[in-house]
CSV table of C-alpha atoms in Angstrom, one decimal:
chain,number,residue,atom,x,y,z
J,175,UNK,CA,323.1,96.3,237.4
J,176,UNK,CA,322.2,96.1,241.1
J,177,UNK,CA,318.5,96.4,242.1
J,178,UNK,CA,317.1,98.5,244.9
J,179,UNK,CA,315.3,96.6,247.7
J,180,UNK,CA,311.9,98.4,247.5
J,181,UNK,CA,310.7,96.7,250.7
J,182,UNK,CA,313.4,98.4,252.7
J,183,UNK,CA,312.6,101.7,251.1
J,184,UNK,CA,308.9,101.2,251.9
J,185,UNK,CA,309.7,100.5,255.5
J,186,UNK,CA,311.6,103.7,255.7
J,187,UNK,CA,308.7,105.6,254.2
J,188,UNK,CA,306.3,104.0,256.7
J,189,UNK,CA,308.6,105.0,259.6
J,190,UNK,CA,308.8,108.5,258.3
J,191,UNK,CA,305.1,108.8,257.9
J,192,UNK,CA,304.6,107.6,261.5
J,193,UNK,CA,307.0,110.3,262.7
J,194,UNK,CA,305.1,112.9,260.7
J,195,UNK,CA,301.8,111.8,262.1
J,196,UNK,CA,303.2,111.8,265.6
J,197,UNK,CA,304.4,115.4,265.3
J,198,UNK,CA,301.1,117.0,266.4
J,199,UNK,CA,301.1,114.8,269.5
J,200,UNK,CA,304.7,115.8,270.2
J,201,UNK,CA,303.8,119.4,269.9
J,202,UNK,CA,300.9,118.9,272.4
J,203,UNK,CA,303.3,117.1,274.8
J,204,UNK,CA,305.9,119.9,274.5
J,205,UNK,CA,303.2,122.5,275.2
J,206,UNK,CA,302.0,120.6,278.2
J,207,UNK,CA,305.5,120.3,279.6
J,208,UNK,CA,306.1,124.0,279.0
J,209,UNK,CA,302.9,124.9,280.9
J,210,UNK,CA,303.9,122.7,283.8
J,211,UNK,CA,307.4,124.3,283.9
J,212,UNK,CA,305.8,127.8,283.9
J,213,UNK,CA,303.3,126.8,286.6
J,214,UNK,CA,306.2,125.5,288.7
J,215,UNK,CA,308.3,128.7,288.2
J,216,UNK,CA,305.3,130.9,289.1
J,217,UNK,CA,303.7,128.9,291.8
J,218,UNK,CA,303.9,131.7,294.4
J,219,UNK,CA,302.5,135.2,294.0
J,220,UNK,CA,306.0,136.6,294.8
J,221,UNK,CA,307.4,134.8,291.8
J,222,UNK,CA,305.3,137.0,289.5
J,223,UNK,CA,307.8,139.7,290.0
J,224,UNK,CA,310.4,137.6,288.1
J,225,UNK,CA,308.3,137.4,284.9
J,226,UNK,CA,310.4,140.0,283.0
J,227,UNK,CA,313.7,138.2,283.8
J,228,UNK,CA,312.2,134.8,283.0
J,229,UNK,CA,310.9,136.1,279.7
J,230,UNK,CA,314.3,137.5,278.8
J,231,UNK,CA,316.0,134.3,279.8
J,232,UNK,CA,313.7,132.2,277.6
J,233,UNK,CA,313.9,134.6,274.7
J,234,UNK,CA,317.7,134.3,274.8
J,235,UNK,CA,317.4,130.4,274.9
J,236,UNK,CA,315.0,130.5,272.0
J,237,UNK,CA,317.3,132.7,270.0
J,238,UNK,CA,320.2,130.3,270.7
J,239,UNK,CA,318.0,127.3,269.7
J,240,UNK,CA,316.9,129.1,266.5
J,241,UNK,CA,320.5,129.8,265.5
J,242,UNK,CA,321.5,126.2,266.2
J,243,UNK,CA,318.5,124.9,264.2
J,244,UNK,CA,319.3,127.3,261.3
J,245,UNK,CA,322.9,126.1,261.2
J,246,UNK,CA,321.8,122.5,261.3
J,247,UNK,CA,319.4,122.9,258.5
J,248,UNK,CA,321.9,124.8,256.4
J,249,UNK,CA,324.5,122.1,256.9
J,250,UNK,CA,322.0,119.4,255.9
J,251,UNK,CA,321.0,121.3,252.8
J,252,UNK,CA,324.6,121.7,251.8
J,253,UNK,CA,325.3,118.0,252.4
J,254,UNK,CA,322.2,117.2,250.3
J,255,UNK,CA,323.6,119.3,247.5
J,256,UNK,CA,326.9,117.6,247.7
J,257,UNK,CA,325.3,114.2,247.7
J,258,UNK,CA,323.2,115.1,244.6
J,259,UNK,CA,326.3,116.4,242.8
J,260,UNK,CA,328.1,113.1,243.6
J,261,UNK,CA,325.0,111.2,242.4
J,262,UNK,CA,325.0,113.1,239.1
J,263,UNK,CA,328.7,112.5,238.6
J,264,UNK,CA,328.2,108.7,239.3
J,265,UNK,CA,325.3,108.6,236.8
J,266,UNK,CA,327.5,110.3,234.2
J,267,UNK,CA,330.3,107.8,234.8
J,268,UNK,CA,327.9,104.9,234.5
J,269,UNK,CA,326.5,106.2,231.3
J,270,UNK,CA,330.1,106.5,229.9
J,271,UNK,CA,330.9,103.0,231.0
J,272,UNK,CA,327.7,101.7,229.4
J,273,UNK,CA,328.6,103.5,226.2
J,274,UNK,CA,332.1,102.0,226.3
J,275,UNK,CA,330.8,98.5,226.8
J,276,UNK,CA,328.4,98.9,223.9
J,277,UNK,CA,331.3,100.1,221.7
J,278,UNK,CA,333.3,97.0,222.7
J,279,UNK,CA,330.5,94.6,221.8
């Protein structure tokens, strides 16, 4: 039976942990970028009149992003379910093969 390289798995876990730790910093960076963009859009007093249209435009963009994110998450969940199903079928097949080999011996 093939063994699993635990070192490669641990490396993956470390990379994932670093990404999780970096998420708060990414959120801070995103917020700073958003504030800079708003400051640029509303740099002149005349631009304040366009707040309602800007708000509607960004609400529409957010809704589209939320829909895309939801679709992506649902796809990944379904792919995970399929993978787990295949894994269970493989495990069952391996158990049958093991049983058959024991019968032959």
